[in-house]
PDB file of C-alpha atoms in Angstrom:
ATOM      1  CA  MET A   1      79.737  36.757 -19.432  1.00 46.00           C
ATOM      2  CA  ILE A   2      81.501  37.515 -16.166  1.00 51.00           C
ATOM      3  CA  GLU A   3      79.748  36.363 -13.004  1.00 57.00           C
ATOM      4  CA  LEU A   4      80.525  38.095  -9.746  1.00 63.00           C
ATOM      5  CA  GLU A   5      80.361  35.912  -6.682  1.00 75.00           C
ATOM      6  CA  TYR A   6      79.558  37.556  -3.379  1.00 84.00           C
ATOM      7  CA  ASN A   7      77.316  36.991  -0.413  1.00 92.00           C
ATOM      8  CA  ILE A   8      74.480  39.509  -0.376  1.00 94.00           C
ATOM      9  CA  ASP A   9      73.912  39.210   3.370  1.00 96.00           C
ATOM     10  CA  SER A  10      77.622  39.674   4.133  1.00 96.00           C
ATOM     11  CA  VAL A  11      77.812  42.843   2.050  1.00 96.00           C
ATOM     12  CA  LEU A  12      74.642  44.253   3.612  1.00 97.00           C
ATOM     13  CA  ASP A  13      75.828  43.343   7.127  1.00 97.00           C
ATOM     14  CA  ARG A  14      79.213  44.972   6.550  1.00 96.00           C
ATOM     15  CA  PHE A  15      77.515  48.329   5.900  1.00 97.00           C
ATOM     16  CA  GLY A  16      74.866  48.104   8.624  1.00 96.00           C
ATOM     17  CA  ALA A  17      71.988  47.817   6.150  1.00 96.00           C
ATOM     18  CA  GLU A  18      69.767  46.049   8.692  1.00 94.00           C
ATOM     19  CA  LYS A  19      69.295  49.471  10.311  1.00 96.00           C
ATOM     20  CA  TRP A  20      67.822  51.134   7.217  1.00 97.00           C
ATOM     21  CA  LEU A  21      67.130  48.650   4.400  1.00 97.00           C
ATOM     22  CA  ASP A  22      63.513  47.753   5.271  1.00 96.00           C
ATOM     23  CA  ARG A  23      62.519  51.383   5.742  1.00 97.00           C
ATOM     24  CA  TYR A  24      64.093  52.393   2.416  1.00 97.00           C
ATOM     25  CA  TRP A  25      62.337  49.452   0.706  1.00 97.00           C
ATOM     26  CA  ALA A  26      58.938  50.410   2.172  1.00 96.00           C
ATOM     27  CA  ILE A  27      59.265  54.034   1.043  1.00 96.00           C
ATOM     28  CA  LEU A  28      60.651  53.150  -2.393  1.00 96.00           C
ATOM     29  CA  SER A  29      58.026  50.483  -3.121  1.00 94.00           C
ATOM     30  CA  GLN A  30      55.244  52.898  -2.134  1.00 93.00           C
ATOM     31  CA  GLU A  31      56.612  55.635  -4.429  1.00 92.00           C
ATOM     32  CA  ASN A  32      57.263  53.085  -7.177  1.00 90.00           C
ATOM     33  CA  GLN A  33      53.511  52.426  -7.412  1.00 90.00           C
ATOM     34  CA  LYS A  34      53.067  56.029  -8.569  1.00 90.00           C
ATOM     35  CA  VAL A  35      56.233  56.549 -10.651  1.00 90.00           C
ATOM     36  CA  ASN A  36      58.452  53.815 -12.059  1.00 88.00           C
ATOM     37  CA  LEU A  37      61.661  54.481 -10.102  1.00 90.00           C
ATOM     38  CA  VAL A  38      62.894  50.885 -10.299  1.00 88.00           C
ATOM     39  CA  SER A  39      61.583  47.945 -12.297  1.00 87.00           C
ATOM     40  CA  ARG A  40      58.030  47.034 -11.323  1.00 85.00           C
ATOM     41  CA  GLU A  41      59.223  43.431 -11.001  1.00 88.00           C
ATOM     42  CA  THR A  42      61.599  44.412  -8.208  1.00 91.00           C
ATOM     43  CA  ASP A  43      60.672  42.547  -5.045  1.00 93.00           C
ATOM     44  CA  LEU A  44      62.447  42.571  -1.683  1.00 95.00           C
ATOM     45  CA  PRO A  45      65.031  39.868  -2.582  1.00 94.00           C
ATOM     46  CA  ARG A  46      65.908  41.671  -5.837  1.00 93.00           C
ATOM     47  CA  PHE A  47      66.030  45.009  -3.987  1.00 94.00           C
ATOM     48  CA  ARG A  48      68.421  43.522  -1.420  1.00 96.00           C
ATOM     49  CA  ARG A  49      70.635  42.396  -4.289  1.00 93.00           C
ATOM     50  CA  LEU A  50      70.543  45.861  -5.920  1.00 93.00           C
ATOM     51  CA  VAL A  51      71.564  47.490  -2.653  1.00 96.00           C
ATOM     52  CA  ALA A  52      74.354  44.945  -2.131  1.00 95.00           C
ATOM     53  CA  GLU A  53      75.595  45.588  -5.672  1.00 92.00           C
ATOM     54  CA  ALA A  54      75.636  49.326  -4.948  1.00 95.00           C
ATOM     55  CA  LEU A  55      77.756  48.740  -1.844  1.00 96.00           C
ATOM     56  CA  LEU A  56      79.967  45.983  -3.270  1.00 94.00           C
ATOM     57  CA  PRO A  57      82.717  48.218  -4.760  1.00 92.00           C
ATOM     58  CA  PHE A  58      83.212  49.743  -1.318  1.00 94.00           C
ATOM     59  CA  THR A  59      84.271  46.400   0.094  1.00 93.00           C
ATOM     60  CA  GLN A  60      87.451  47.114  -1.900  1.00 89.00           C
ATOM     61  CA  ILE A  61      87.472  50.925  -1.782  1.00 90.00           C
ATOM     62  CA  GLU A  62      87.622  51.271   1.957  1.00 86.00           C
ATOM     63  CA  ARG A  63      87.167  54.952   2.661  1.00 90.00           C
ATOM     64  CA  ASN A  64      84.481  57.575   3.159  1.00 90.00           C
ATOM     65  CA  PHE A  65      83.900  60.514   0.848  1.00 96.00           C
ATOM     66  CA  ASP A  66      83.206  64.093   1.897  1.00 95.00           C
ATOM     67  CA  SER A  67      81.519  65.165  -1.351  1.00 96.00           C
ATOM     68  CA  TYR A  68      79.462  63.068  -3.711  1.00 97.00           C
ATOM     69  CA  LEU A  69      78.002  63.349  -7.212  1.00 97.00           C
ATOM     70  CA  ASP A  70      75.608  60.753  -8.656  1.00 97.00           C
ATOM     71  CA  ILE A  71      74.681  60.916 -12.337  1.00 95.00           C
ATOM     72  CA  GLY A  72      71.367  59.341 -13.353  1.00 91.00           C
ATOM     73  CA  SER A  73      69.955  58.843  -9.864  1.00 92.00           C
ATOM     74  CA  GLY A  74      66.644  57.196 -10.841  1.00 87.00           C
ATOM     75  CA  GLY A  75      65.226  55.464  -7.771  1.00 87.00           C
ATOM     76  CA  GLY A  76      68.241  56.312  -5.678  1.00 94.00           C
ATOM     77  CA  ILE A  77      70.475  53.325  -6.315  1.00 94.00           C
ATOM     78  CA  PRO A  78      73.427  53.554  -5.716  1.00 96.00           C
ATOM     79  CA  SER A  79      73.175  57.001  -4.112  1.00 97.00           C
ATOM     80  CA  ILE A  80      70.781  56.325  -1.237  1.00 97.00           C
ATOM     81  CA  PRO A  81      72.558  53.146  -0.031  1.00 97.00           C
ATOM     82  CA  LEU A  82      75.896  54.988  -0.160  1.00 98.00           C
ATOM     83  CA  LEU A  83      74.455  57.844   1.875  1.00 98.00           C
ATOM     84  CA  LEU A  84      72.692  55.572   4.374  1.00 97.00           C
ATOM     85  CA  ALA A  85      75.796  53.411   4.815  1.00 97.00           C
ATOM     86  CA  GLY A  86      77.920  56.477   5.573  1.00 96.00           C
ATOM     87  CA  ILE A  87      80.194  55.978   2.573  1.00 96.00           C
ATOM     88  CA  ALA A  88      79.215  59.384   1.198  1.00 95.00           C
ATOM     89  CA  THR A  89      79.234  61.580   4.283  1.00 93.00           C
ATOM     90  CA  GLY A  90      79.256  65.139   2.998  1.00 89.00           C
ATOM     91  CA  GLU A  91      77.117  67.084   0.603  1.00 93.00           C
ATOM     92  CA  ALA A  92      75.707  65.146  -2.324  1.00 96.00           C
ATOM     93  CA  GLU A  93      74.330  66.246  -5.678  1.00 96.00           C
ATOM     94  CA  LEU A  94      72.076  63.714  -7.419  1.00 96.00           C
ATOM     95  CA  PHE A  95      71.452  64.421 -11.090  1.00 95.00           C
ATOM     96  CA  GLU A  96      68.222  62.991 -12.495  1.00 93.00           C
ATOM     97  CA  ARG A  97      67.021  64.345 -15.818  1.00 91.00           C
ATOM     98  CA  THR A  98      63.618  62.612 -15.773  1.00 91.00           C
ATOM     99  CA  LYS A  99      61.540  65.278 -14.050  1.00 91.00           C
ATOM    100  CA  LYS A 100      58.761  62.922 -12.903  1.00 93.00           C
ATOM    101  CA  LYS A 101      61.345  60.952 -10.873  1.00 93.00           C
ATOM    102  CA  THR A 102      62.790  63.977  -9.068  1.00 94.00           C
ATOM    103  CA  VAL A 103      59.791  64.683  -6.808  1.00 94.00           C
ATOM    104  CA  PRO A 104      59.482  61.131  -5.387  1.00 95.00           C
ATOM    105  CA  LEU A 105      63.271  60.861  -5.130  1.00 95.00           C
ATOM    106  CA  ALA A 106      63.374  64.095  -3.118  1.00 95.00           C
ATOM    107  CA  GLY A 107      60.562  62.738  -0.924  1.00 95.00           C
ATOM    108  CA  ILE A 108      62.474  59.528  -0.273  1.00 96.00           C
ATOM    109  CA  LEU A 109      65.574  61.490   0.715  1.00 97.00           C
ATOM    110  CA  ARG A 110      63.549  63.753   3.015  1.00 96.00           C
ATOM    111  CA  THR A 111      61.716  60.836   4.660  1.00 96.00           C
ATOM    112  CA  LEU A 112      65.001  59.020   5.274  1.00 97.00           C
ATOM    113  CA  GLY A 113      66.537  62.178   6.761  1.00 96.00           C
ATOM    114  CA  LEU A 114      69.180  62.535   4.062  1.00 96.00           C
ATOM    115  CA  THR A 115      69.232  66.319   4.140  1.00 94.00           C
ATOM    116  CA  SER A 116      72.770  66.663   2.767  1.00 94.00           C
ATOM    117  CA  ALA A 117      71.611  65.439  -0.662  1.00 96.00           C
ATOM    118  CA  THR A 118      70.233  67.765  -3.322  1.00 95.00           C
ATOM    119  CA  ILE A 119      68.333  66.625  -6.409  1.00 95.00           C
ATOM    120  CA  VAL A 120      69.372  68.365  -9.626  1.00 94.00           C
ATOM    121  CA  PRO A 121      66.547  67.911 -12.178  1.00 93.00           C
ATOM    122  CA  GLU A 122      68.785  68.100 -15.241  1.00 91.00           C
ATOM    123  CA  SER A 123      71.199  66.043 -17.263  1.00 88.00           C
ATOM    124  CA  PHE A 124      74.739  66.238 -16.009  1.00 88.00           C
ATOM    125  CA  GLY A 125      76.489  68.759 -18.208  1.00 79.00           C
ATOM    126  CA  GLU A 126      73.454  71.028 -18.616  1.00 78.00           C
ATOM    127  CA  ARG A 127      74.352  72.982 -15.496  1.00 79.00           C
ATOM    128  CA  ALA A 128      77.654  74.591 -14.672  1.00 78.00           C
ATOM    129  CA  ILE A 129      79.083  73.020 -11.539  1.00 86.00           C
ATOM    130  CA  GLY A 130      81.564  75.139  -9.661  1.00 86.00           C
ATOM    131  CA  ARG A 131      82.936  72.462  -7.396  1.00 91.00           C
ATOM    132  CA  SER A 132      84.703  69.122  -7.355  1.00 95.00           C
ATOM    133  CA  PHE A 133      83.739  65.842  -5.712  1.00 96.00           C
ATOM    134  CA  SER A 134      85.657  63.093  -3.963  1.00 96.00           C
ATOM    135  CA  LEU A 135      83.220  60.430  -5.254  1.00 96.00           C
ATOM    136  CA  VAL A 136      81.267  60.239  -8.508  1.00 95.00           C
ATOM    137  CA  THR A 137      78.950  57.364  -9.429  1.00 95.00           C
ATOM    138  CA  LEU A 138      77.122  56.456 -12.616  1.00 92.00           C
ATOM    139  CA  SER A 139      74.686  53.595 -12.864  1.00 87.00           C
ATOM    140  CA  TYR A 140      73.914  52.296 -16.350  1.00 78.00           C
ATOM    141  CA  VAL A 141      74.403  55.719 -17.929  1.00 82.00           C
ATOM    142  CA  THR A 142      76.199  55.586 -21.262  1.00 82.00           C
ATOM    143  CA  LEU A 143      79.758  56.657 -20.561  1.00 83.00           C
ATOM    144  CA  THR A 144      80.952  58.628 -23.575  1.00 83.00           C
ATOM    145  CA  PRO A 145      84.415  60.167 -23.850  1.00 85.00           C
ATOM    146  CA  THR A 146      82.834  63.633 -23.444  1.00 87.00           C
ATOM    147  CA  LEU A 147      80.981  62.584 -20.291  1.00 88.00           C
ATOM    148  CA  PHE A 148      84.125  60.935 -18.921  1.00 88.00           C
ATOM    149  CA  ASP A 149      86.154  64.120 -19.512  1.00 88.00           C
ATOM    150  CA  SER A 150      83.471  66.193 -17.772  1.00 91.00           C
ATOM    151  CA  ILE A 151      83.410  63.824 -14.802  1.00 92.00           C
ATOM    152  CA  ARG A 152      87.185  63.834 -14.560  1.00 91.00           C
ATOM    153  CA  ALA A 153      87.140  67.644 -14.523  1.00 92.00           C
ATOM    154  CA  HIS A 154      84.865  67.496 -11.447  1.00 93.00           C
ATOM    155  CA  LEU A 155      86.862  64.918  -9.471  1.00 94.00           C
ATOM    156  CA  LYS A 156      89.041  66.145  -6.641  1.00 94.00           C
ATOM    157  CA  ASP A 157      92.646  65.029  -6.581  1.00 91.00           C
ATOM    158  CA  GLY A 158      92.498  61.444  -5.368  1.00 91.00           C
ATOM    159  CA  GLY A 159      88.791  61.288  -6.208  1.00 93.00           C
ATOM    160  CA  VAL A 160      87.081  58.050  -7.202  1.00 94.00           C
ATOM    161  CA  LEU A 161      84.727  57.291 -10.076  1.00 93.00           C
ATOM    162  CA  VAL A 162      82.582  54.161  -9.727  1.00 93.00           C
ATOM    163  CA  TYR A 163      80.825  53.144 -12.928  1.00 90.00           C
ATOM    164  CA  TYR A 164      78.070  50.576 -12.400  1.00 88.00           C
ATOM    165  CA  SER A 165      77.503  48.722 -15.628  1.00 79.00           C
ATOM    166  CA  HIS A 166      77.436  45.226 -16.997  1.00 60.00           C
ATOM    167  CA  PRO A 167      80.762  43.614 -16.026  1.00 51.00           C
ATOM    168  CA  GLU A 168      81.438  42.482 -19.588  1.00 47.00           C
ATOM    169  CA  PHE A 169      81.024  46.083 -20.800  1.00 46.00           C
ATOM    170  CA  ALA A 170      83.446  47.415 -18.234  1.00 43.00           C
ATOM    171  CA  ALA A 171      85.976  44.694 -18.946  1.00 40.00           C
ATOM    172  CA  GLN A 172      85.779  44.769 -22.743  1.00 40.00           C
ATOM    173  CA  ILE A 173      85.067  48.386 -23.616  1.00 43.00           C
ATOM    174  CA  LEU A 174      86.803  50.302 -20.853  1.00 45.00           C
ATOM    175  CA  LYS A 175      89.594  47.722 -20.517  1.00 39.00           C
ATOM    176  CA  VAL A 176      89.689  48.012 -16.733  1.00 38.00           C
ATOM    177  CA  GLN A 177      89.610  45.493 -13.955  1.00 36.00           C
ATOM    178  CA  LEU A 178      86.456  45.172 -11.932  1.00 37.00           C
ATOM    179  CA  PHE A 179      86.537  47.504  -8.936  1.00 41.00           C
ATOM    180  CA  SER A 180      89.697  49.191 -10.116  1.00 39.00           C
ATOM    181  CA  TYR A 181      89.774  52.925  -9.753  1.00 38.00           C
ATOM    182  CA  ALA A 182      92.050  55.647 -10.864  1.00 38.00           C
ATOM    183  CA  HIS A 183      93.337  58.638  -8.976  1.00 35.00           C
ATOM    184  CA  PHE A 184      93.147  61.815 -11.023  1.00 34.00           C
TER     185      PHE A 184
END
């Protein structure tokens, strides 16, 4: 197993998380009591780690993105930290196929003032998308060749795909270096 070493506080500080992390945690934990958006065992230290892990690739990919697509948004990680940190600055489409998660996720976005993000209550690929994105993220969604081809078709030239998965999966199956990204 590959262990990543990083300082959670340093990553959070780098992206100004002290300004928004506690508020996001309070809203998410309240909604999580009604609908399981993140693991029920998630406490504040684990949440801080999840947010740091969402931001960690952008310690190496140092740019902002004017259009953003997240596939499998769940409780909003990585999408909400990326939006709050200003990494994804333009319009965002968050695909979440589990309908019962879409209402609380939309409420979290609204409460945090993230009006540029739209929840799409479908699986990615079920809806025709007539635009391309500069950033696409997936978090623990099975990345099939068909899904990869569809994502690639929706990446702008120079766009970035960040796939959050177990490091050993990324290294062994996809045969890529951690935090590497390709320009399409």
